[in-house]
Amino acid sequence: MTFNGWRALQQPAMDRLRQMGQDSIPVYERVFEEGWYLRPCMIQFFGCQNVLVEDVQIYDAPFWIIHPVYCDNVTVRGVYIDSNNYNNDGCDPESSTHVLIEQVEFNIGDDGIAIKSGRDQDGWRVGRPTENMIVRNCHFARWAITIGSEMSGGYVIFLLKIVRSTVAAMGFISSLIWIAGDFSNICTCGTSMRIFAYGHWSISGRITTVTGEGIIRLIFGI
């Protein structure tokens, strides 16, 4: 069975895992053996420093594709991603700082980049936002950038700079009410992108267009 086939079977494992998080079960006790169907990330760095992913090609990932968690000084450069399975986010920095994503080709089945800071009790307990991030000279075949929805760890200080987009360029600021967070200081430069916000948010700082052809539209659904 391929990983896509696991999606129809994953709900019991997802419910169990999320309940463990709600109940603050220690991470080392959250064990899923044979018979549980949780799709893994393609590449995940956990608690690392000076991470470099460069000049690689990635195809047909089972879930999120590049996922740095609790990392500092992350560079993703010159990567080609072609993967259109369920939940195929291209690069999901989570609770990480000083992140540079540049010259990446995103042809994926979900968000090109999804910026996260933890979910539910785990995110609130650790309380670590994603901060100081630059996205530069990337190509998004479909959806571009999402902030959320796992945002319990706090706000994001995010700089989006010189993104070139074709076919569709859409940014989402999304948070479900039980994983809501704050964000501040979003900046676009030399790009054309529509930004939609939905969910429960506390907003501070600014959302600005600096130069070029930036188009920013905020639509709050709740």
PDB file of C-alpha atoms in Angstrom:
ATOM      1  CA  MET A   1       0.000   0.000   0.000  1.00  0.00           C
ATOM      2  CA  THR A   2       1.323   3.459  -0.869  1.00  0.00           C
ATOM      3  CA  PHE A   3       1.322   6.334   1.610  1.00  0.00           C
ATOM      4  CA  ASN A   4      -1.614   7.888  -0.255  1.00  0.00           C
ATOM      5  CA  GLY A   5      -3.563   4.767   0.670  1.00  0.00           C
ATOM      6  CA  TRP A   6      -2.806   5.423   4.340  1.00  0.00           C
ATOM      7  CA  ARG A   7      -4.801   8.641   4.288  1.00  0.00           C
ATOM      8  CA  ALA A   8      -8.128   6.801   4.366  1.00  0.00           C
ATOM      9  CA  LEU A   9      -6.942   4.867   7.421  1.00  0.00           C
ATOM     10  CA  GLN A  10      -5.196   7.590   9.401  1.00  0.00           C
ATOM     11  CA  GLN A  11      -8.053   9.185  11.368  1.00  0.00           C
ATOM     12  CA  PRO A  12      -7.899   6.899  14.467  1.00  0.00           C
ATOM     13  CA  ALA A  13      -4.156   7.520  14.789  1.00  0.00           C
ATOM     14  CA  MET A  14      -4.594  11.264  14.278  1.00  0.00           C
ATOM     15  CA  ASP A  15      -7.309  11.421  16.931  1.00  0.00           C
ATOM     16  CA  ARG A  16      -5.183   9.426  19.372  1.00  0.00           C
ATOM     17  CA  LEU A  17      -2.102  11.567  18.757  1.00  0.00           C
ATOM     18  CA  ARG A  18      -3.985  14.833  19.174  1.00  0.00           C
ATOM     19  CA  GLN A  19      -5.628  13.605  22.366  1.00  0.00           C
ATOM     20  CA  MET A  20      -2.177  12.721  23.713  1.00  0.00           C
ATOM     21  CA  GLY A  21      -1.120  16.284  23.004  1.00  0.00           C
ATOM     22  CA  GLN A  22      -4.223  17.670  24.709  1.00  0.00           C
ATOM     23  CA  ASP A  23      -3.537  15.485  27.745  1.00  0.00           C
ATOM     24  CA  SER A  24       0.170  16.485  27.846  1.00  0.00           C
ATOM     25  CA  ILE A  25       1.315  12.866  27.548  1.00  0.00           C
ATOM     26  CA  PRO A  26       5.153  12.854  27.463  1.00  0.00           C
ATOM     27  CA  VAL A  27       6.433  12.712  23.920  1.00  0.00           C
ATOM     28  CA  TYR A  28       8.428   9.531  24.517  1.00  0.00           C
ATOM     29  CA  GLU A  29       5.189   7.745  25.413  1.00  0.00           C
ATOM     30  CA  ARG A  30       3.444   8.683  22.170  1.00  0.00           C
ATOM     31  CA  VAL A  31       4.351   5.441  20.443  1.00  0.00           C
ATOM     32  CA  PHE A  32       2.497   4.120  17.381  1.00  0.00           C
ATOM     33  CA  GLU A  33       3.308   0.585  16.371  1.00  0.00           C
ATOM     34  CA  GLU A  34       2.270  -1.527  13.406  1.00  0.00           C
ATOM     35  CA  GLY A  35      -1.376  -1.065  12.519  1.00  0.00           C
ATOM     36  CA  TRP A  36      -1.405   2.718  12.967  1.00  0.00           C
ATOM     37  CA  TYR A  37      -1.259   4.842   9.830  1.00  0.00           C
ATOM     38  CA  LEU A  38       0.535   8.140  10.330  1.00  0.00           C
ATOM     39  CA  ARG A  39       2.305   9.423   7.236  1.00  0.00           C
ATOM     40  CA  PRO A  40       5.840  10.693   7.963  1.00  0.00           C
ATOM     41  CA  CYS A  41       7.500  13.869   6.791  1.00  0.00           C
ATOM     42  CA  MET A  42       9.947  13.423   3.921  1.00  0.00           C
ATOM     43  CA  ILE A  43      12.818  15.342   5.586  1.00  0.00           C
ATOM     44  CA  GLN A  44      12.639  16.530   9.195  1.00  0.00           C
ATOM     45  CA  PHE A  45      15.269  18.265  11.309  1.00  0.00           C
ATOM     46  CA  PHE A  46      14.569  18.473  15.045  1.00  0.00           C
ATOM     47  CA  GLY A  47      16.488  20.793  17.352  1.00  0.00           C
ATOM     48  CA  CYS A  48      19.305  21.395  14.871  1.00  0.00           C
ATOM     49  CA  GLN A  49      21.574  24.350  14.149  1.00  0.00           C
ATOM     50  CA  ASN A  50      23.135  25.438  10.849  1.00  0.00           C
ATOM     51  CA  VAL A  51      20.878  23.361   8.626  1.00  0.00           C
ATOM     52  CA  LEU A  52      21.539  23.426   4.873  1.00  0.00           C
ATOM     53  CA  VAL A  53      19.357  21.719   2.253  1.00  0.00           C
ATOM     54  CA  GLU A  54      20.812  22.629  -1.135  1.00  0.00           C
ATOM     55  CA  ASP A  55      20.708  21.500  -4.766  1.00  0.00           C
ATOM     56  CA  VAL A  56      18.498  18.442  -4.306  1.00  0.00           C
ATOM     57  CA  GLN A  57      15.405  17.216  -6.126  1.00  0.00           C
ATOM     58  CA  ILE A  58      12.481  15.746  -4.193  1.00  0.00           C
ATOM     59  CA  TYR A  59       9.626  13.733  -5.682  1.00  0.00           C
ATOM     60  CA  ASP A  60       6.503  11.979  -4.418  1.00  0.00           C
ATOM     61  CA  ALA A  61       6.673  12.694  -0.674  1.00  0.00           C
ATOM     62  CA  PRO A  62       4.226  11.046   1.768  1.00  0.00           C
ATOM     63  CA  PHE A  63       3.388  14.186   3.822  1.00  0.00           C
ATOM     64  CA  TRP A  64       5.086  17.526   4.585  1.00  0.00           C
ATOM     65  CA  ILE A  65       8.283  17.627   2.582  1.00  0.00           C
ATOM     66  CA  ILE A  66      10.943  19.716   4.397  1.00  0.00           C
ATOM     67  CA  HIS A  67      10.106  20.270   8.079  1.00  0.00           C
ATOM     68  CA  PRO A  68      12.661  21.964  10.384  1.00  0.00           C
ATOM     69  CA  VAL A  69      11.398  21.982  14.000  1.00  0.00           C
ATOM     70  CA  TYR A  70      13.059  23.943  16.849  1.00  0.00           C
ATOM     71  CA  CYS A  71      15.946  24.772  14.523  1.00  0.00           C
ATOM     72  CA  ASP A  72      18.168  27.822  14.190  1.00  0.00           C
ATOM     73  CA  ASN A  73      19.938  29.127  11.099  1.00  0.00           C
ATOM     74  CA  VAL A  74      18.175  27.139   8.375  1.00  0.00           C
ATOM     75  CA  THR A  75      18.887  27.541   4.662  1.00  0.00           C
ATOM     76  CA  VAL A  76      16.890  25.818   1.927  1.00  0.00           C
ATOM     77  CA  ARG A  77      18.412  26.765  -1.430  1.00  0.00           C
ATOM     78  CA  GLY A  78      18.253  25.587  -5.005  1.00  0.00           C
ATOM     79  CA  VAL A  79      15.786  22.775  -4.275  1.00  0.00           C
ATOM     80  CA  TYR A  80      13.336  21.392  -6.843  1.00  0.00           C
ATOM     81  CA  ILE A  81      10.177  19.820  -5.411  1.00  0.00           C
ATOM     82  CA  ASP A  82       7.630  17.949  -7.529  1.00  0.00           C
ATOM     83  CA  SER A  83       5.148  16.186  -5.270  1.00  0.00           C
ATOM     84  CA  ASN A  84       1.362  16.330  -5.505  1.00  0.00           C
ATOM     85  CA  ASN A  85       0.124  13.916  -2.873  1.00  0.00           C
ATOM     86  CA  TYR A  86      -2.191  14.761   0.034  1.00  0.00           C
ATOM     87  CA  ASN A  87      -0.846  17.387   2.485  1.00  0.00           C
ATOM     88  CA  ASN A  88       2.312  17.914   0.449  1.00  0.00           C
ATOM     89  CA  ASP A  89       3.456  21.232   1.913  1.00  0.00           C
ATOM     90  CA  GLY A  90       6.803  22.109   0.392  1.00  0.00           C
ATOM     91  CA  CYS A  91       8.696  23.579   3.347  1.00  0.00           C
ATOM     92  CA  ASP A  92       7.213  24.022   6.846  1.00  0.00           C
ATOM     93  CA  PRO A  93       9.522  25.845   9.279  1.00  0.00           C
ATOM     94  CA  GLU A  94       8.084  25.244  12.754  1.00  0.00           C
ATOM     95  CA  SER A  95       9.234  27.099  15.879  1.00  0.00           C
ATOM     96  CA  SER A  96      12.481  27.905  14.081  1.00  0.00           C
ATOM     97  CA  THR A  97      14.558  31.060  13.734  1.00  0.00           C
ATOM     98  CA  HIS A  98      16.710  32.686  11.063  1.00  0.00           C
ATOM     99  CA  VAL A  99      15.277  30.806   8.108  1.00  0.00           C
ATOM    100  CA  LEU A 100      16.219  31.538   4.489  1.00  0.00           C
ATOM    101  CA  ILE A 101      14.336  29.868   1.631  1.00  0.00           C
ATOM    102  CA  GLU A 102      15.559  30.916  -1.798  1.00  0.00           C
ATOM    103  CA  GLN A 103      15.640  29.745  -5.401  1.00  0.00           C
ATOM    104  CA  VAL A 104      13.238  26.889  -4.707  1.00  0.00           C
ATOM    105  CA  GLU A 105      10.799  25.509  -7.280  1.00  0.00           C
ATOM    106  CA  PHE A 106       7.547  24.457  -5.591  1.00  0.00           C
ATOM    107  CA  ASN A 107       5.296  22.185  -7.653  1.00  0.00           C
ATOM    108  CA  ILE A 108       3.341  20.641  -4.831  1.00  0.00           C
ATOM    109  CA  GLY A 109      -0.142  19.499  -3.845  1.00  0.00           C
ATOM    110  CA  ASP A 110      -0.625  21.844  -0.869  1.00  0.00           C
ATOM    111  CA  ASP A 111       1.012  25.011   0.505  1.00  0.00           C
ATOM    112  CA  GLY A 112       4.391  25.921  -0.930  1.00  0.00           C
ATOM    113  CA  ILE A 113       5.554  27.168   2.455  1.00  0.00           C
ATOM    114  CA  ALA A 114       3.608  26.852   5.723  1.00  0.00           C
ATOM    115  CA  ILE A 115       5.032  28.706   8.708  1.00  0.00           C
ATOM    116  CA  LYS A 116       4.168  27.091  12.036  1.00  0.00           C
ATOM    117  CA  SER A 117       4.824  27.353  15.769  1.00  0.00           C
ATOM    118  CA  GLY A 118       3.327  24.246  17.365  1.00  0.00           C
ATOM    119  CA  ARG A 119      -0.118  22.836  17.954  1.00  0.00           C
ATOM    120  CA  ASP A 120      -2.380  22.978  21.015  1.00  0.00           C
ATOM    121  CA  GLN A 121      -0.839  22.158  24.404  1.00  0.00           C
ATOM    122  CA  ASP A 122       2.598  21.358  22.973  1.00  0.00           C
ATOM    123  CA  GLY A 123       2.776  24.722  21.235  1.00  0.00           C
ATOM    124  CA  TRP A 124       1.553  26.620  24.284  1.00  0.00           C
ATOM    125  CA  ARG A 125       3.921  24.726  26.594  1.00  0.00           C
ATOM    126  CA  VAL A 126       7.028  25.368  24.514  1.00  0.00           C
ATOM    127  CA  GLY A 127       5.914  28.839  23.428  1.00  0.00           C
ATOM    128  CA  ARG A 128       8.433  29.212  20.621  1.00  0.00           C
ATOM    129  CA  PRO A 129       7.435  31.213  17.534  1.00  0.00           C
ATOM    130  CA  THR A 130       8.990  31.133  14.105  1.00  0.00           C
ATOM    131  CA  GLU A 131      11.030  34.317  13.721  1.00  0.00           C
ATOM    132  CA  ASN A 132      13.187  36.162  11.207  1.00  0.00           C
ATOM    133  CA  MET A 133      12.421  34.456   7.943  1.00  0.00           C
ATOM    134  CA  ILE A 134      13.167  35.450   4.363  1.00  0.00           C
ATOM    135  CA  VAL A 135      11.688  33.887   1.240  1.00  0.00           C
ATOM    136  CA  ARG A 136      13.521  35.063  -1.869  1.00  0.00           C
ATOM    137  CA  ASN A 137      13.361  34.326  -5.610  1.00  0.00           C
ATOM    138  CA  CYS A 138      11.108  31.294  -5.328  1.00  0.00           C
ATOM    139  CA  HIS A 139       8.667  29.928  -7.877  1.00  0.00           C
ATOM    140  CA  PHE A 140       5.284  28.690  -6.672  1.00  0.00           C
ATOM    141  CA  ALA A 141       3.303  26.699  -9.228  1.00  0.00           C
ATOM    142  CA  ARG A 142       0.145  26.863  -7.092  1.00  0.00           C
ATOM    143  CA  TRP A 143      -0.366  28.087  -3.522  1.00  0.00           C
ATOM    144  CA  ALA A 144       2.431  30.212  -2.190  1.00  0.00           C
ATOM    145  CA  ILE A 145       2.751  30.862   1.542  1.00  0.00           C
ATOM    146  CA  THR A 146       0.594  30.041   4.557  1.00  0.00           C
ATOM    147  CA  ILE A 147       1.046  31.296   8.094  1.00  0.00           C
ATOM    148  CA  GLY A 148      -0.532  28.594  10.234  1.00  0.00           C
ATOM    149  CA  SER A 149      -2.560  26.838  10.947  1.00  0.00           C
ATOM    150  CA  GLU A 150      -0.446  25.316  13.751  1.00  0.00           C
ATOM    151  CA  MET A 151       0.392  28.592  15.497  1.00  0.00           C
ATOM    152  CA  SER A 152      -0.025  27.980  19.240  1.00  0.00           C
ATOM    153  CA  GLY A 153       3.584  28.930  19.992  1.00  0.00           C
ATOM    154  CA  GLY A 154       3.147  32.603  19.255  1.00  0.00           C
ATOM    155  CA  TYR A 155       3.605  35.259  16.645  1.00  0.00           C
ATOM    156  CA  VAL A 156       5.757  35.286  13.577  1.00  0.00           C
ATOM    157  CA  ILE A 157       8.153  38.006  12.525  1.00  0.00           C
ATOM    158  CA  PHE A 158       8.254  37.326   8.829  1.00  0.00           C
ATOM    159  CA  LEU A 159       9.865  39.014   5.850  1.00  0.00           C
ATOM    160  CA  LEU A 160       8.713  37.903   2.431  1.00  0.00           C
ATOM    161  CA  LYS A 161      11.014  39.361  -0.199  1.00  0.00           C
ATOM    162  CA  ILE A 162      11.198  39.247  -3.996  1.00  0.00           C
ATOM    163  CA  VAL A 163       9.023  36.232  -4.638  1.00  0.00           C
ATOM    164  CA  ARG A 164       8.360  35.491  -8.294  1.00  0.00           C
ATOM    165  CA  SER A 165       5.184  33.498  -8.824  1.00  0.00           C
ATOM    166  CA  THR A 166       3.455  31.963 -11.818  1.00  0.00           C
ATOM    167  CA  VAL A 167       0.079  30.269 -12.413  1.00  0.00           C
ATOM    168  CA  ALA A 168      -1.205  31.219  -8.943  1.00  0.00           C
ATOM    169  CA  ALA A 169       0.287  33.164  -6.071  1.00  0.00           C
ATOM    170  CA  MET A 170      -1.880  33.118  -3.008  1.00  0.00           C
ATOM    171  CA  GLY A 171      -0.927  33.659   0.613  1.00  0.00           C
ATOM    172  CA  PHE A 172      -3.041  32.585   3.552  1.00  0.00           C
ATOM    173  CA  ILE A 173      -2.866  33.616   7.187  1.00  0.00           C
ATOM    174  CA  SER A 174      -4.854  30.829   8.796  1.00  0.00           C
ATOM    175  CA  SER A 175      -5.493  29.633  12.298  1.00  0.00           C
ATOM    176  CA  LEU A 176      -8.190  27.439  13.742  1.00  0.00           C
ATOM    177  CA  ILE A 177      -9.623  28.836  16.925  1.00  0.00           C
ATOM    178  CA  TRP A 178      -8.056  26.249  19.237  1.00  0.00           C
ATOM    179  CA  ILE A 179      -4.582  26.794  17.820  1.00  0.00           C
ATOM    180  CA  ALA A 180      -4.746  30.543  17.447  1.00  0.00           C
ATOM    181  CA  GLY A 181      -1.674  32.725  17.729  1.00  0.00           C
ATOM    182  CA  ASP A 182      -0.317  36.195  17.112  1.00  0.00           C
ATOM    183  CA  PHE A 183       1.783  37.550  14.287  1.00  0.00           C
ATOM    184  CA  SER A 184       3.486  40.800  13.464  1.00  0.00           C
ATOM    185  CA  ASN A 185       5.648  42.514  10.876  1.00  0.00           C
ATOM    186  CA  ILE A 186       4.905  40.932   7.516  1.00  0.00           C
ATOM    187  CA  CYS A 187       6.623  42.624   4.624  1.00  0.00           C
ATOM    188  CA  THR A 188       6.447  41.981   0.880  1.00  0.00           C
ATOM    189  CA  CYS A 189       8.829  43.351  -1.678  1.00  0.00           C
ATOM    190  CA  GLY A 190       8.679  43.027  -5.451  1.00  0.00           C
ATOM    191  CA  THR A 191       5.881  40.488  -5.602  1.00  0.00           C
ATOM    192  CA  SER A 192       2.225  40.267  -6.447  1.00  0.00           C
ATOM    193  CA  MET A 193       0.277  38.262  -3.910  1.00  0.00           C
ATOM    194  CA  ARG A 194      -3.185  38.209  -2.391  1.00  0.00           C
ATOM    195  CA  ILE A 195      -3.258  37.540   1.334  1.00  0.00           C
ATOM    196  CA  PHE A 196      -6.363  36.080   2.983  1.00  0.00           C
ATOM    197  CA  ALA A 197      -6.702  35.821   6.746  1.00  0.00           C
ATOM    198  CA  TYR A 198      -9.163  33.589   8.524  1.00  0.00           C
ATOM    199  CA  GLY A 199      -9.455  32.157  11.991  1.00  0.00           C
ATOM    200  CA  HIS A 200      -9.019  33.708  15.421  1.00  0.00           C
ATOM    201  CA  TRP A 201      -6.088  36.118  15.506  1.00  0.00           C
ATOM    202  CA  SER A 202      -4.510  38.798  17.605  1.00  0.00           C
ATOM    203  CA  ILE A 203      -2.716  41.059  15.148  1.00  0.00           C
ATOM    204  CA  SER A 204       0.054  43.486  15.952  1.00  0.00           C
ATOM    205  CA  GLY A 205       2.812  45.196  14.037  1.00  0.00           C
ATOM    206  CA  ARG A 206       2.263  45.812  10.352  1.00  0.00           C
ATOM    207  CA  ILE A 207       1.484  44.227   7.029  1.00  0.00           C
ATOM    208  CA  THR A 208       3.055  46.358   4.338  1.00  0.00           C
ATOM    209  CA  THR A 209       4.066  46.429   0.716  1.00  0.00           C
ATOM    210  CA  VAL A 210       7.509  47.963   0.327  1.00  0.00           C
ATOM    211  CA  THR A 211       8.295  48.166  -3.379  1.00  0.00           C
ATOM    212  CA  GLY A 212       7.421  46.627  -6.706  1.00  0.00           C
ATOM    213  CA  GLU A 213       4.045  45.217  -7.646  1.00  0.00           C
ATOM    214  CA  GLY A 214       2.862  44.099  -4.249  1.00  0.00           C
ATOM    215  CA  ILE A 215      -0.883  43.601  -3.828  1.00  0.00           C
ATOM    216  CA  ILE A 216      -2.061  42.974  -0.276  1.00  0.00           C
ATOM    217  CA  ARG A 217      -5.701  42.273   0.488  1.00  0.00           C
ATOM    218  CA  LEU A 218      -6.789  41.207   3.945  1.00  0.00           C
ATOM    219  CA  ILE A 219     -10.058  39.318   4.238  1.00  0.00           C
ATOM    220  CA  PHE A 220     -11.068  38.218   7.730  1.00  0.00           C
ATOM    221  CA  GLY A 221     -13.538  35.372   7.682  1.00  0.00           C
ATOM    222  CA  ILE A 222     -14.322  35.340  11.396  1.00  0.00           C
TER     223      ILE A 222
END
